[in-house]
Short mmCIF file of C-alpha atoms in Angstrom, two decimals:
data_model
loop_
_atom_site.label_atom_id
_atom_site.label_comp_id
_atom_site.label_asym_id
_atom_site.label_seq_id
_atom_site.Cartn_x
_atom_site.Cartn_y
_atom_site.Cartn_z
CA MET A 105 0.41 -26.13 -25.82
CA GLN A 106 -0.89 -27.55 -29.07
CA ASN A 107 -1.92 -24.18 -30.50
CA ASN A 108 0.21 -21.09 -30.07
CA PHE A 109 -2.44 -18.95 -28.41
CA ILE A 110 -0.95 -17.13 -25.47
CA LEU A 111 -4.36 -15.84 -24.41
CA GLN A 112 -7.81 -17.29 -24.97
CA VAL A 113 -10.91 -15.44 -23.86
CA GLU A 114 -13.96 -17.70 -23.94
CA ASN A 115 -17.52 -16.40 -23.71
CA ILE A 116 -16.76 -13.76 -21.09
CA THR A 117 -19.76 -11.94 -19.65
CA LYS A 118 -19.33 -9.27 -17.01
CA LYS A 119 -22.24 -7.37 -15.47
CA PHE A 120 -22.42 -4.44 -13.10
CA GLY A 121 -25.87 -4.76 -11.59
CA ASN A 122 -28.20 -4.78 -14.61
CA LEU A 123 -25.63 -3.29 -16.94
CA VAL A 124 -23.95 -5.86 -19.15
CA ALA A 125 -20.50 -4.35 -19.65
CA VAL A 126 -19.04 -7.26 -21.59
CA ASN A 127 -21.40 -9.66 -23.35
CA ASN A 128 -20.28 -13.14 -24.35
CA VAL A 129 -16.94 -12.07 -25.81
CA SER A 130 -14.49 -14.64 -27.17
CA LEU A 131 -11.14 -13.86 -28.71
CA ASN A 132 -7.65 -15.32 -29.07
CA VAL A 133 -4.24 -13.73 -29.02
CA VAL A 134 -1.37 -15.52 -30.74
CA GLN A 135 2.07 -15.67 -29.16
CA GLY A 136 4.26 -12.86 -30.46
CA GLU A 137 1.69 -10.66 -32.21
CA ILE A 138 0.48 -7.14 -31.53
CA VAL A 139 -3.29 -7.00 -31.34
CA GLY A 140 -5.58 -4.08 -30.69
CA LEU A 141 -8.94 -3.73 -29.01
CA ILE A 142 -10.92 -0.70 -30.11
CA GLY A 143 -14.43 0.57 -29.66
CA PRO A 144 -16.42 3.68 -28.73
CA ASN A 145 -16.48 5.01 -25.18
CA GLY A 146 -18.21 2.64 -22.78
CA ALA A 147 -17.85 -0.33 -25.12
CA GLY A 148 -16.37 -2.42 -22.28
CA LYS A 149 -12.72 -2.42 -23.34
CA THR A 150 -11.24 -1.60 -19.94
CA THR A 151 -13.70 -3.93 -18.23
CA LEU A 152 -12.54 -6.77 -20.46
CA PHE A 153 -8.93 -5.92 -19.54
CA ASN A 154 -9.85 -5.94 -15.86
CA VAL A 155 -11.39 -9.39 -16.25
CA ILE A 156 -8.36 -10.73 -18.13
CA SER A 157 -5.86 -9.37 -15.61
CA GLY A 158 -7.81 -10.81 -12.68
CA LEU A 159 -9.18 -7.62 -11.11
CA PHE A 160 -12.85 -8.42 -11.84
CA PRO A 161 -14.18 -11.97 -11.73
CA PRO A 162 -16.61 -12.42 -14.65
CA GLU A 163 -20.16 -13.79 -14.34
CA ARG A 164 -19.57 -16.26 -17.15
CA GLY A 165 -16.77 -17.54 -19.31
CA ARG A 166 -13.11 -18.40 -18.96
CA VAL A 167 -9.79 -16.69 -19.41
CA ILE A 168 -7.03 -19.06 -20.46
CA PHE A 169 -3.44 -17.86 -20.30
CA LYS A 170 -0.68 -20.07 -21.67
CA GLY A 171 -3.09 -23.00 -21.62
CA LYS A 172 -4.07 -22.55 -17.96
CA ASP A 173 -7.43 -21.35 -16.70
CA VAL A 174 -6.76 -18.09 -14.80
CA THR A 175 -10.36 -16.87 -14.56
CA ARG A 176 -10.37 -16.71 -10.79
CA VAL A 177 -6.67 -16.45 -10.12
CA VAL A 178 -5.54 -13.38 -8.13
CA PRO A 179 -3.63 -10.68 -10.07
CA HIS A 180 -0.20 -11.14 -8.51
CA VAL A 181 -0.20 -14.84 -9.39
CA ILE A 182 -1.26 -14.04 -12.95
CA CYS A 183 1.62 -11.59 -13.04
CA LYS A 184 4.04 -14.31 -11.88
CA MET A 185 2.76 -16.46 -14.74
CA GLY A 186 3.83 -13.76 -17.17
CA MET A 187 1.07 -11.20 -17.69
CA SER A 188 1.29 -7.53 -16.75
CA ARG A 189 -0.52 -4.35 -17.70
CA THR A 190 -0.69 -0.58 -17.60
CA PHE A 191 -3.67 1.62 -16.83
CA GLN A 192 -5.80 4.09 -18.73
CA VAL A 193 -5.47 6.66 -15.98
CA THR A 194 -1.81 6.44 -15.04
CA ARG A 195 -1.25 4.69 -11.75
CA ALA A 196 2.44 4.96 -11.06
CA PHE A 197 3.27 4.78 -7.33
CA ALA A 198 2.91 8.48 -6.50
CA SER A 199 5.05 8.66 -3.37
CA MET A 200 7.91 6.59 -4.78
CA SER A 201 10.85 7.48 -6.98
CA VAL A 202 10.80 6.28 -10.59
CA GLU A 203 13.60 3.87 -9.77
CA ASP A 204 11.79 2.39 -6.75
CA ALA A 205 8.47 2.08 -8.57
CA ILE A 206 10.12 0.10 -11.36
CA ARG A 207 12.00 -1.97 -8.81
CA VAL A 208 8.71 -3.16 -7.31
CA GLY A 209 7.99 -4.74 -10.70
CA ALA A 210 11.44 -6.29 -10.92
CA TYR A 211 10.89 -8.21 -7.66
CA ASN A 212 8.32 -10.28 -9.54
CA ARG A 213 11.05 -12.55 -10.85
CA HIS A 214 14.24 -11.49 -9.13
CA THR A 215 15.96 -11.26 -5.77
CA ASN A 216 16.94 -7.94 -4.29
CA LYS A 217 20.46 -7.99 -5.75
CA GLU A 218 19.41 -8.77 -9.30
CA THR A 219 16.63 -6.20 -9.39
CA LEU A 220 19.01 -3.27 -9.71
CA GLU A 221 20.35 -4.65 -12.96
CA ILE A 222 16.84 -5.17 -14.34
CA VAL A 223 15.88 -1.66 -13.27
CA ASN A 224 18.90 -0.16 -15.04
CA GLU A 225 18.16 -2.04 -18.21
CA VAL A 226 14.47 -1.13 -18.28
CA ILE A 227 15.17 2.50 -17.42
CA GLN A 228 17.54 2.73 -20.35
CA PHE A 229 15.09 0.95 -22.62
CA CYS A 230 12.27 3.36 -21.76
CA ASP A 231 14.53 6.40 -21.80
CA LEU A 232 13.95 7.31 -18.15
CA GLY A 233 17.59 7.84 -17.18
CA LYS A 234 17.21 11.53 -16.39
CA LEU A 235 14.11 10.96 -14.30
CA ARG A 236 15.15 7.95 -12.25
CA ARG A 237 15.43 9.76 -8.91
CA ARG A 238 12.36 11.94 -9.39
CA LYS A 239 9.15 11.25 -7.53
CA CYS A 240 6.36 9.80 -9.67
CA ALA A 241 3.95 12.41 -8.33
CA ASP A 242 6.07 15.16 -9.93
CA LEU A 243 6.11 13.73 -13.45
CA GLY A 244 4.08 14.69 -16.51
CA LEU A 245 1.73 12.37 -18.35
CA ALA A 246 4.13 11.21 -21.06
CA ALA A 247 6.80 10.32 -18.50
CA LEU A 248 4.27 8.57 -16.27
CA ARG A 249 3.13 6.40 -19.15
CA ARG A 250 6.76 5.40 -19.71
CA VAL A 251 7.19 4.66 -15.98
CA GLU A 252 4.14 2.40 -16.06
CA LEU A 253 5.45 0.67 -19.13
CA ALA A 254 8.88 0.27 -17.53
CA ARG A 255 7.36 -1.10 -14.33
CA ALA A 256 5.33 -3.63 -16.30
CA LEU A 257 8.38 -4.61 -18.38
CA ALA A 258 10.40 -5.10 -15.21
CA THR A 259 8.08 -7.95 -14.25
CA GLU A 260 9.37 -9.67 -17.43
CA PRO A 261 5.99 -10.52 -18.91
CA ASP A 262 5.23 -12.62 -21.97
CA LEU A 263 1.95 -10.80 -22.49
CA LEU A 264 1.57 -7.10 -21.85
CA LEU A 265 -1.84 -5.41 -21.74
CA LEU A 266 -1.68 -1.69 -22.49
CA ASP A 267 -4.79 0.31 -21.63
CA GLU A 268 -4.86 3.48 -23.73
CA ALA A 269 -1.13 4.02 -23.51
CA GLY A 270 -1.35 6.72 -26.19
CA ALA A 271 -4.15 8.81 -24.68
CA GLY A 272 -3.24 12.43 -24.06
CA LEU A 273 0.13 12.27 -25.78
CA ASN A 274 1.22 14.73 -28.48
CA PRO A 275 2.29 13.36 -31.89
CA SER A 276 6.02 13.27 -31.11
CA GLU A 277 5.45 11.56 -27.77
CA LEU A 278 3.14 9.13 -29.50
CA GLY A 279 5.73 8.29 -32.15
CA ASN A 280 8.27 7.79 -29.41
CA LEU A 281 5.99 5.41 -27.53
CA MET A 282 5.18 3.44 -30.67
CA ASP A 283 8.88 2.98 -31.38
CA ILE A 284 9.43 1.66 -27.87
CA LEU A 285 6.45 -0.70 -28.15
CA LYS A 286 7.59 -2.08 -31.50
CA GLU A 287 10.98 -2.72 -29.97
CA VAL A 288 9.39 -4.42 -26.94
CA ASN A 289 7.57 -6.73 -29.31
CA ARG A 290 10.45 -7.40 -31.69
CA GLU A 291 13.43 -7.60 -29.37
CA LYS A 292 11.94 -8.97 -26.18
CA GLY A 293 9.35 -11.10 -27.98
CA ILE A 294 6.57 -9.80 -25.74
CA THR A 295 3.03 -10.20 -27.05
CA LEU A 296 1.18 -6.89 -26.90
CA PHE A 297 -2.55 -6.47 -26.43
CA VAL A 298 -3.50 -2.80 -26.62
CA VAL A 299 -6.73 -0.98 -25.92
CA GLU A 300 -6.57 2.22 -27.85
CA HIS A 301 -8.55 5.27 -28.85
CA VAL A 302 -5.82 6.86 -30.90
CA MET A 303 -6.44 5.42 -34.38
CA GLN A 304 -3.02 6.42 -35.66
CA MET A 305 -1.46 4.22 -33.01
CA VAL A 306 -3.74 1.22 -33.54
CA MET A 307 -3.37 1.32 -37.31
CA GLY A 308 0.38 1.78 -37.17
CA LEU A 309 1.04 -0.84 -34.52
CA CYS A 310 -1.43 -3.69 -34.65
CA GLN A 311 -1.46 -6.70 -36.90
CA ARG A 312 -4.97 -7.65 -35.88
CA ILE A 313 -7.79 -5.67 -34.36
CA PHE A 314 -10.87 -6.58 -32.34
CA VAL A 315 -13.77 -4.15 -32.26
CA LEU A 316 -16.03 -3.98 -29.25
CA ASP A 317 -19.34 -2.10 -29.23
CA ALA A 318 -21.77 -2.00 -26.32
CA GLY A 319 -20.06 -4.99 -24.73
CA GLU A 320 -20.14 -7.16 -27.84
CA LEU A 321 -17.42 -8.12 -30.26
CA ILE A 322 -18.59 -6.84 -33.66
CA ALA A 323 -15.54 -7.33 -35.86
CA THR A 324 -12.10 -8.88 -36.05
CA GLY A 325 -9.48 -8.42 -38.73
CA ALA A 326 -6.46 -6.65 -40.14
CA PRO A 327 -6.40 -2.83 -39.77
CA GLU A 328 -7.39 -2.20 -43.41
CA GLU A 329 -10.36 -4.56 -43.23
CA ILE A 330 -11.52 -3.05 -40.00
CA SER A 331 -11.45 0.50 -41.32
CA GLN A 332 -13.70 -0.59 -44.24
CA ASN A 333 -16.10 -2.64 -42.13
CA PRO A 334 -19.61 -1.09 -42.22
CA ARG A 335 -20.51 -2.27 -38.70
CA VAL A 336 -17.39 -0.62 -37.32
CA ILE A 337 -18.06 2.63 -39.14
CA GLU A 338 -21.62 2.50 -37.84
CA ALA A 339 -20.48 1.94 -34.28
CA TYR A 340 -18.08 4.87 -34.45
CA LEU A 341 -19.93 7.37 -36.61
CA GLY A 342 -23.58 6.31 -36.47
CA LYS A 343 -25.88 4.75 -39.09
CA ARG A 344 -26.10 7.69 -41.45
CA ALA A 345 -22.38 7.57 -42.16
CA ILE A 346 -22.91 4.43 -44.25
CA ARG A 347 -24.14 5.09 -47.75
CA MET B 214 11.69 28.89 33.83
CA ASP B 215 13.54 25.89 35.21
CA ALA B 216 10.23 24.17 35.76
CA VAL B 217 9.25 24.78 32.14
CA ILE B 218 12.53 23.34 30.86
CA GLN B 219 12.13 20.30 33.08
CA LEU B 220 8.62 19.71 31.77
CA LEU B 221 9.68 20.18 28.17
CA VAL B 222 12.55 17.71 28.59
CA ASN B 223 10.23 15.08 30.05
CA GLY B 224 7.59 15.81 27.42
CA ALA B 225 10.04 15.58 24.54
CA LEU B 226 11.42 12.26 25.77
CA MET B 227 7.90 10.84 26.13
CA GLY B 228 7.07 12.29 22.72
CA CYS B 229 9.68 10.07 21.06
CA ILE B 230 7.92 7.01 22.46
CA TYR B 231 4.57 8.38 21.28
CA ALA B 232 6.09 8.76 17.82
CA LEU B 233 7.14 5.10 17.89
CA ILE B 234 3.66 3.97 18.89
CA THR B 235 2.16 6.16 16.18
CA LEU B 236 4.51 4.75 13.56
CA GLY B 237 2.80 1.39 14.01
CA LEU B 238 -0.64 2.92 13.72
CA SER B 239 0.43 4.97 10.72
CA LEU B 240 1.80 1.92 8.95
CA ILE B 241 -1.51 0.09 9.34
CA PHE B 242 -3.69 3.07 8.47
CA GLY B 243 -1.49 4.20 5.58
CA VAL B 244 -1.31 0.80 3.96
CA MET B 245 -4.78 -0.68 4.37
CA ASN B 246 -6.87 2.31 5.36
CA ILE B 247 -8.04 0.59 8.52
CA VAL B 248 -8.72 2.57 11.66
CA ASN B 249 -7.24 0.28 14.29
CA PHE B 250 -8.92 1.32 17.53
CA ALA B 251 -7.15 -1.50 19.35
CA HIS B 252 -3.68 -0.10 18.72
CA GLY B 253 -3.37 1.54 22.13
CA ASP B 254 -4.49 -1.68 23.75
CA LEU B 255 -1.71 -3.56 22.03
CA VAL B 256 0.67 -1.17 23.83
CA MET B 257 -1.10 -2.04 27.08
CA ILE B 258 -0.82 -5.80 26.37
CA SER B 259 2.86 -5.36 25.55
CA MET B 260 3.38 -3.59 28.87
CA TYR B 261 1.70 -6.41 30.76
CA MET B 262 3.80 -8.94 28.93
CA ALA B 263 6.90 -6.98 29.94
CA PHE B 264 5.56 -6.92 33.50
CA TRP B 265 5.09 -10.68 33.45
CA MET B 266 8.52 -11.40 32.11
CA GLY B 267 9.96 -8.96 34.61
CA SER B 268 8.27 -10.46 37.65
CA TYR B 269 8.35 -14.17 36.78
CA MET B 270 11.42 -14.52 34.63
CA GLY B 271 13.48 -11.74 36.16
CA LEU B 272 14.02 -10.21 32.77
CA ASP B 273 14.67 -6.48 32.70
CA ALA B 274 11.78 -4.57 31.10
CA SER B 275 14.11 -2.88 28.62
CA LEU B 276 15.12 -6.30 27.26
CA THR B 277 11.62 -7.77 26.99
CA PRO B 278 11.06 -6.44 23.44
CA LEU B 279 13.54 -9.09 22.29
CA ILE B 280 10.84 -11.63 23.15
CA THR B 281 7.66 -9.57 22.86
CA PHE B 282 8.52 -8.10 19.44
CA PRO B 283 8.21 -11.45 17.63
CA MET B 284 5.22 -12.36 19.79
CA LEU B 285 3.35 -9.18 18.92
CA PHE B 286 4.38 -9.58 15.29
CA LEU B 287 2.70 -12.99 15.21
CA LEU B 288 -0.28 -11.68 17.14
CA GLY B 289 -0.65 -8.88 14.57
CA ILE B 290 -0.51 -11.34 11.69
CA GLY B 291 -3.07 -13.53 13.46
CA ILE B 292 -5.37 -10.54 14.00
CA TYR B 293 -4.97 -9.61 10.34
CA TYR B 294 -5.98 -12.98 8.97
CA ALA B 295 -8.66 -13.69 11.58
CA LEU B 296 -10.38 -10.31 11.63
CA ILE B 297 -9.07 -7.54 9.42
CA ASP B 298 -8.79 -9.42 6.14
CA ARG B 299 -12.51 -10.23 6.24
CA THR B 300 -13.53 -6.63 6.75
CA LEU B 301 -11.40 -4.96 4.08
CA ARG B 302 -14.11 -4.83 1.46
CA GLN B 303 -16.85 -4.07 3.99
CA LYS B 304 -18.25 -0.74 5.05
CA TYR B 305 -16.29 1.54 7.36
CA VAL B 306 -18.79 0.87 10.12
CA THR B 307 -17.98 -2.83 10.02
CA GLN B 308 -14.27 -2.14 10.24
CA ILE B 309 -14.76 0.19 13.18
CA ALA B 310 -16.99 -2.35 14.93
CA VAL B 311 -14.36 -5.04 14.51
CA THR B 312 -11.40 -3.05 15.84
CA VAL B 313 -13.46 -1.52 18.66
CA GLY B 314 -14.56 -5.05 19.51
CA LEU B 315 -10.93 -6.15 19.56
CA MET B 316 -10.09 -3.22 21.82
CA THR B 317 -12.83 -4.22 24.28
CA PHE B 318 -11.71 -7.82 24.11
CA LEU B 319 -8.07 -7.04 24.87
CA ARG B 320 -9.10 -4.82 27.76
CA ALA B 321 -11.33 -7.54 29.21
CA VAL B 322 -8.56 -10.10 28.88
CA ALA B 323 -6.18 -7.78 30.71
CA GLN B 324 -8.70 -7.20 33.47
CA LEU B 325 -9.23 -10.93 33.90
CA ALA B 326 -5.56 -11.79 33.84
CA TRP B 327 -4.09 -8.96 35.89
CA LYS B 328 -7.08 -7.47 37.80
CA ALA B 329 -7.75 -3.76 37.74
CA GLN B 330 -4.98 -2.49 39.96
CA PRO B 331 -1.93 -0.85 38.39
CA ARG B 332 1.22 -2.94 38.18
CA SER B 333 4.81 -1.91 37.87
CA LEU B 334 8.24 -3.43 38.03
CA PRO B 335 10.38 -2.58 41.09
CA TYR B 336 13.56 -1.65 39.24
CA SER B 337 15.24 -1.54 35.89
CA LEU B 338 18.80 -1.79 34.66
CA ILE B 339 18.49 1.66 33.22
CA SER B 340 17.09 3.48 36.25
CA GLY B 341 18.81 6.46 37.87
CA ASN B 342 19.09 10.03 36.75
CA PHE B 343 21.57 12.80 36.02
CA GLN B 344 21.66 16.54 35.77
CA ILE B 345 22.10 18.72 32.70
CA GLY B 346 22.00 22.40 33.68
CA SER B 347 18.90 22.82 35.76
CA ALA B 348 17.09 19.82 34.32
CA THR B 349 17.05 16.37 35.85
CA ILE B 350 17.02 13.63 33.28
CA MET B 351 15.82 10.15 34.11
CA THR B 352 18.13 7.65 32.45
CA SER B 353 15.26 5.24 31.74
CA ARG B 354 13.30 7.91 29.89
CA LEU B 355 16.32 9.07 27.96
CA ILE B 356 17.23 5.55 26.84
CA SER B 357 13.61 4.78 25.99
CA ALA B 358 13.49 7.87 23.80
CA LEU B 359 16.78 6.98 22.11
CA VAL B 360 15.61 3.42 21.46
CA SER B 361 12.38 4.80 19.99
CA VAL B 362 14.23 7.14 17.63
CA LEU B 363 16.59 4.35 16.62
CA VAL B 364 13.71 1.99 15.85
CA ILE B 365 11.91 4.69 13.86
CA VAL B 366 15.05 5.23 11.77
CA LEU B 367 15.40 1.47 11.25
CA VAL B 368 11.80 1.18 10.10
CA ALA B 369 12.31 4.10 7.71
CA LEU B 370 15.35 2.33 6.25
CA PHE B 371 13.39 -0.90 6.02
CA LEU B 372 10.63 0.87 4.08
CA SER B 373 12.97 2.65 1.70
CA ARG B 374 15.65 0.04 1.08
CA THR B 375 14.23 -3.47 1.20
CA TRP B 376 11.96 -5.58 -0.95
CA PRO B 377 9.14 -5.93 1.60
CA GLY B 378 9.49 -2.24 2.41
CA ARG B 379 9.07 -1.22 -1.21
CA ALA B 380 6.13 -3.62 -1.52
CA ILE B 381 4.48 -1.98 1.50
CA ARG B 382 4.91 1.48 -0.04
CA ALA B 383 3.65 0.30 -3.43
CA VAL B 384 0.53 -1.32 -1.96
CA SER B 385 -0.10 1.80 0.07
CA ASP B 386 0.14 3.97 -3.08
CA ASP B 387 -1.98 1.82 -5.36
CA LEU B 388 -3.36 -1.58 -4.44
CA ASP B 389 -4.50 -2.80 -7.87
CA ALA B 390 -1.51 -1.49 -9.76
CA SER B 391 0.88 -3.15 -7.32
CA SER B 392 -0.87 -6.51 -7.51
CA LEU B 393 -0.67 -6.36 -11.31
CA VAL B 394 3.10 -6.03 -11.15
CA GLY B 395 3.38 -9.04 -8.88
CA VAL B 396 2.97 -7.76 -5.30
CA ASN B 397 1.06 -10.18 -3.07
CA GLN B 398 -1.55 -7.93 -1.49
CA LYS B 399 -2.60 -10.19 1.39
CA ALA B 400 0.93 -11.07 2.44
CA THR B 401 1.95 -7.40 2.31
CA TYR B 402 -1.07 -6.32 4.37
CA ALA B 403 -0.35 -9.04 6.92
CA LEU B 404 3.28 -7.95 7.11
CA ALA B 405 2.30 -4.32 7.63
CA PHE B 406 -0.20 -5.24 10.34
CA GLY B 407 2.30 -7.54 12.02
CA LEU B 408 5.05 -4.93 11.96
CA GLY B 409 2.69 -2.17 13.11
CA SER B 410 1.65 -4.32 16.07
CA ALA B 411 5.19 -5.45 16.85
CA LEU B 412 6.35 -1.85 17.23
CA THR B 413 4.05 -1.54 20.26
CA ALA B 414 6.15 -4.28 21.90
CA ILE B 415 9.21 -2.05 21.87
CA ALA B 416 7.23 0.92 23.17
CA GLY B 417 5.57 -1.23 25.84
CA GLY B 418 8.83 -2.71 27.10
CA MET B 419 10.53 0.68 27.31
CA LEU B 420 7.52 2.27 29.03
CA MET B 421 7.64 -0.42 31.74
CA THR B 422 11.10 0.76 32.77
CA PHE B 423 9.55 3.84 34.36
CA GLN B 424 5.76 3.51 34.29
CA GLN B 425 3.02 1.39 35.73
CA VAL B 426 0.37 -0.31 33.66
CA ASP B 427 -3.36 -0.78 34.17
CA PRO B 428 -6.01 -2.33 31.90
CA THR B 429 -7.58 0.98 30.85
CA MET B 430 -4.30 2.44 29.68
CA GLY B 431 -4.89 1.47 26.07
CA LEU B 432 -7.38 4.29 25.65
CA ARG B 433 -4.75 6.86 26.53
CA PHE B 434 -2.19 5.49 24.08
CA GLY B 435 -4.83 5.03 21.42
CA LEU B 436 -5.94 8.61 21.70
CA LEU B 437 -2.38 9.91 21.89
CA SER B 438 -1.34 8.04 18.78
CA TRP B 439 -4.39 9.27 16.88
CA CYS B 440 -3.55 12.80 17.84
CA VAL B 441 0.08 12.43 16.75
CA LEU B 442 -1.00 10.82 13.47
CA ALA B 443 -3.53 13.56 12.74
CA LEU B 444 -0.86 16.18 13.40
CA THR B 445 1.68 14.44 11.16
CA GLY B 446 -0.45 13.29 8.26
CA LEU B 447 0.61 10.25 6.29
CA GLY B 448 3.99 9.50 4.83
CA SER B 449 6.41 11.63 6.83
CA ILE B 450 8.69 9.85 9.26
CA SER B 451 10.53 12.95 10.52
CA GLY B 452 7.16 14.69 10.88
CA LEU B 453 6.07 11.83 13.10
CA LEU B 454 8.92 12.50 15.50
CA ILE B 455 8.26 16.24 15.59
CA SER B 456 4.52 15.70 16.14
CA GLY B 457 5.21 13.16 18.88
CA ILE B 458 7.44 15.65 20.66
CA ILE B 459 4.89 18.47 20.28
CA VAL B 460 2.14 16.31 21.77
CA GLY B 461 4.45 15.02 24.52
CA CYS B 462 5.45 18.58 25.49
CA ALA B 463 1.87 19.85 25.41
CA GLU B 464 0.84 17.00 27.65
CA ALA B 465 3.72 17.63 30.07
CA LEU B 466 2.98 21.36 30.28
CA ALA B 467 -0.71 20.67 30.93
CA MET B 468 0.22 18.30 33.72
CA GLY B 469 2.72 20.71 35.26
CA PHE B 470 0.85 23.97 35.08
CA TRP B 471 -2.76 22.99 35.12
CA ASP B 472 -3.72 19.64 36.48
CA PRO B 473 -2.38 16.11 35.90
CA ARG B 474 -5.90 15.08 35.05
CA ALA B 475 -5.97 17.60 32.21
CA ARG B 476 -3.36 15.77 30.15
CA LEU B 477 -5.81 13.96 27.87
CA LEU B 478 -7.96 17.05 27.60
CA VAL B 479 -5.04 18.93 26.03
CA VAL B 480 -4.24 16.05 23.72
CA TYR B 481 -7.85 15.97 22.62
CA LEU B 482 -7.84 19.70 22.08
CA ILE B 483 -4.85 19.42 19.73
CA PHE B 484 -6.57 16.56 17.95
CA ILE B 485 -9.72 18.59 17.33
CA LEU B 486 -7.82 21.71 16.30
CA VAL B 487 -5.74 19.77 13.78
CA LEU B 488 -8.75 18.02 12.30
CA TRP B 489 -10.46 21.37 12.05
CA LEU B 490 -7.61 23.43 10.60
CA ARG B 491 -5.34 20.94 8.82
CA PRO B 492 -7.29 17.71 8.29
CA ARG B 493 -4.45 16.19 6.26
CA GLY B 494 -1.85 16.90 8.90
CA VAL B 495 1.04 19.32 8.92
CA PHE B 496 3.95 17.22 7.62
CA GLY B 497 2.42 14.53 5.43
CA ARG B 498 1.97 14.13 1.71
CA LYS B 499 -0.61 16.28 0.01
#
């Protein structure tokens, strides 16, 4: 790779019938950074994530991961290449134990014997030791978010997409999660791309932020710039908020 | 009283085989949400294959699964890629049409190949019977039931302890989430369909040690397995065995005390009652 972009999104357009959910969006993510994607409800954030991770093929545009075009590559192959993600509505494997759910992720790069070691390491990292034999269906939201994170980490990604990982968490749980994410980025060198509603989390975590409104990218910049940007304030609070 | 015990013993032993057949159906339905109407006909095909190997190769029916298991596994994988894979994102009606079509096809093939008259094998290594109290137990039925239970336990271990087993459970819980952590959806579906089909080979071989086969038999096994699955719900292996035994006993009692022709009527009655009262089954996950 000449540049150090781990992810390049080029002119992505995704429609559902007549509704344009994502309109001609281009953005780059640099290897090693933590970037955020924010925007009001229905701005197309999750749709863009679904296109990037291979769940929805877009109408137009390309997704380039580590220099390779993955626009129409199936999700499990993209995962093998080093991208994983979590979901807005938690989707841990309900009928499985925490340990087994994480192990499914570990098989991405390891044989049966090695997976146990990976699982132990990730469980410790995400502070799930006490819950490892519990069924996912019996866990609360904060624990489920950690299970999803652990499962994604077990695949040993280079790029991790987090879809509203902070939603529904109380301040102490949120702080906890942010600590883990910073560590993921610093110690494991994993690039993080987060969709987030919780401003505290975006501002505290991200080095760069993209703002999406009604399917279009309206701003890019450091957290301080973004919070001053009139178009962003307008998108969030309406026109009258700008004096 | 003795008659009741005798019927219950026979019914319970048959019930274990029903549970094995249902395990295959449950695997396919649980993982890819496909209603495989041809499942009972795969049992019928397996029985004919056992019959063939018994009459032309001199192989004992109870040993035929050693050959038919891999054959049915491959057949299942072939069916998956040729038919099922194309219908997954279609409407339910399309899926039903495809598996009902397969059912009709298998039945027609059996009628062409083996004519309509029932066939059976003259003897088996595990024939004979013995007495426990007042009940007479046929060795072939007892061993068939034991083999069924053993295979069910092995499949449960496979699902809980191995890589492909965990992948099958993950895909069954959440398709998209599993593919995003590296599980190959198509390969896992094909594996589940292949394994689900291959289990009918074991049931078919064991059934041929004491039963005859005819081309319309698939309907009976299809219906029976649907009834057992409805009673169990999804996701409970022990529940499968209990449900199989309940259905087997109900069928045996109906045959003994009412009329042999009433056996399917009783099975159907249970089916309807369960769907009416406990549509998610009695033992399965919520």
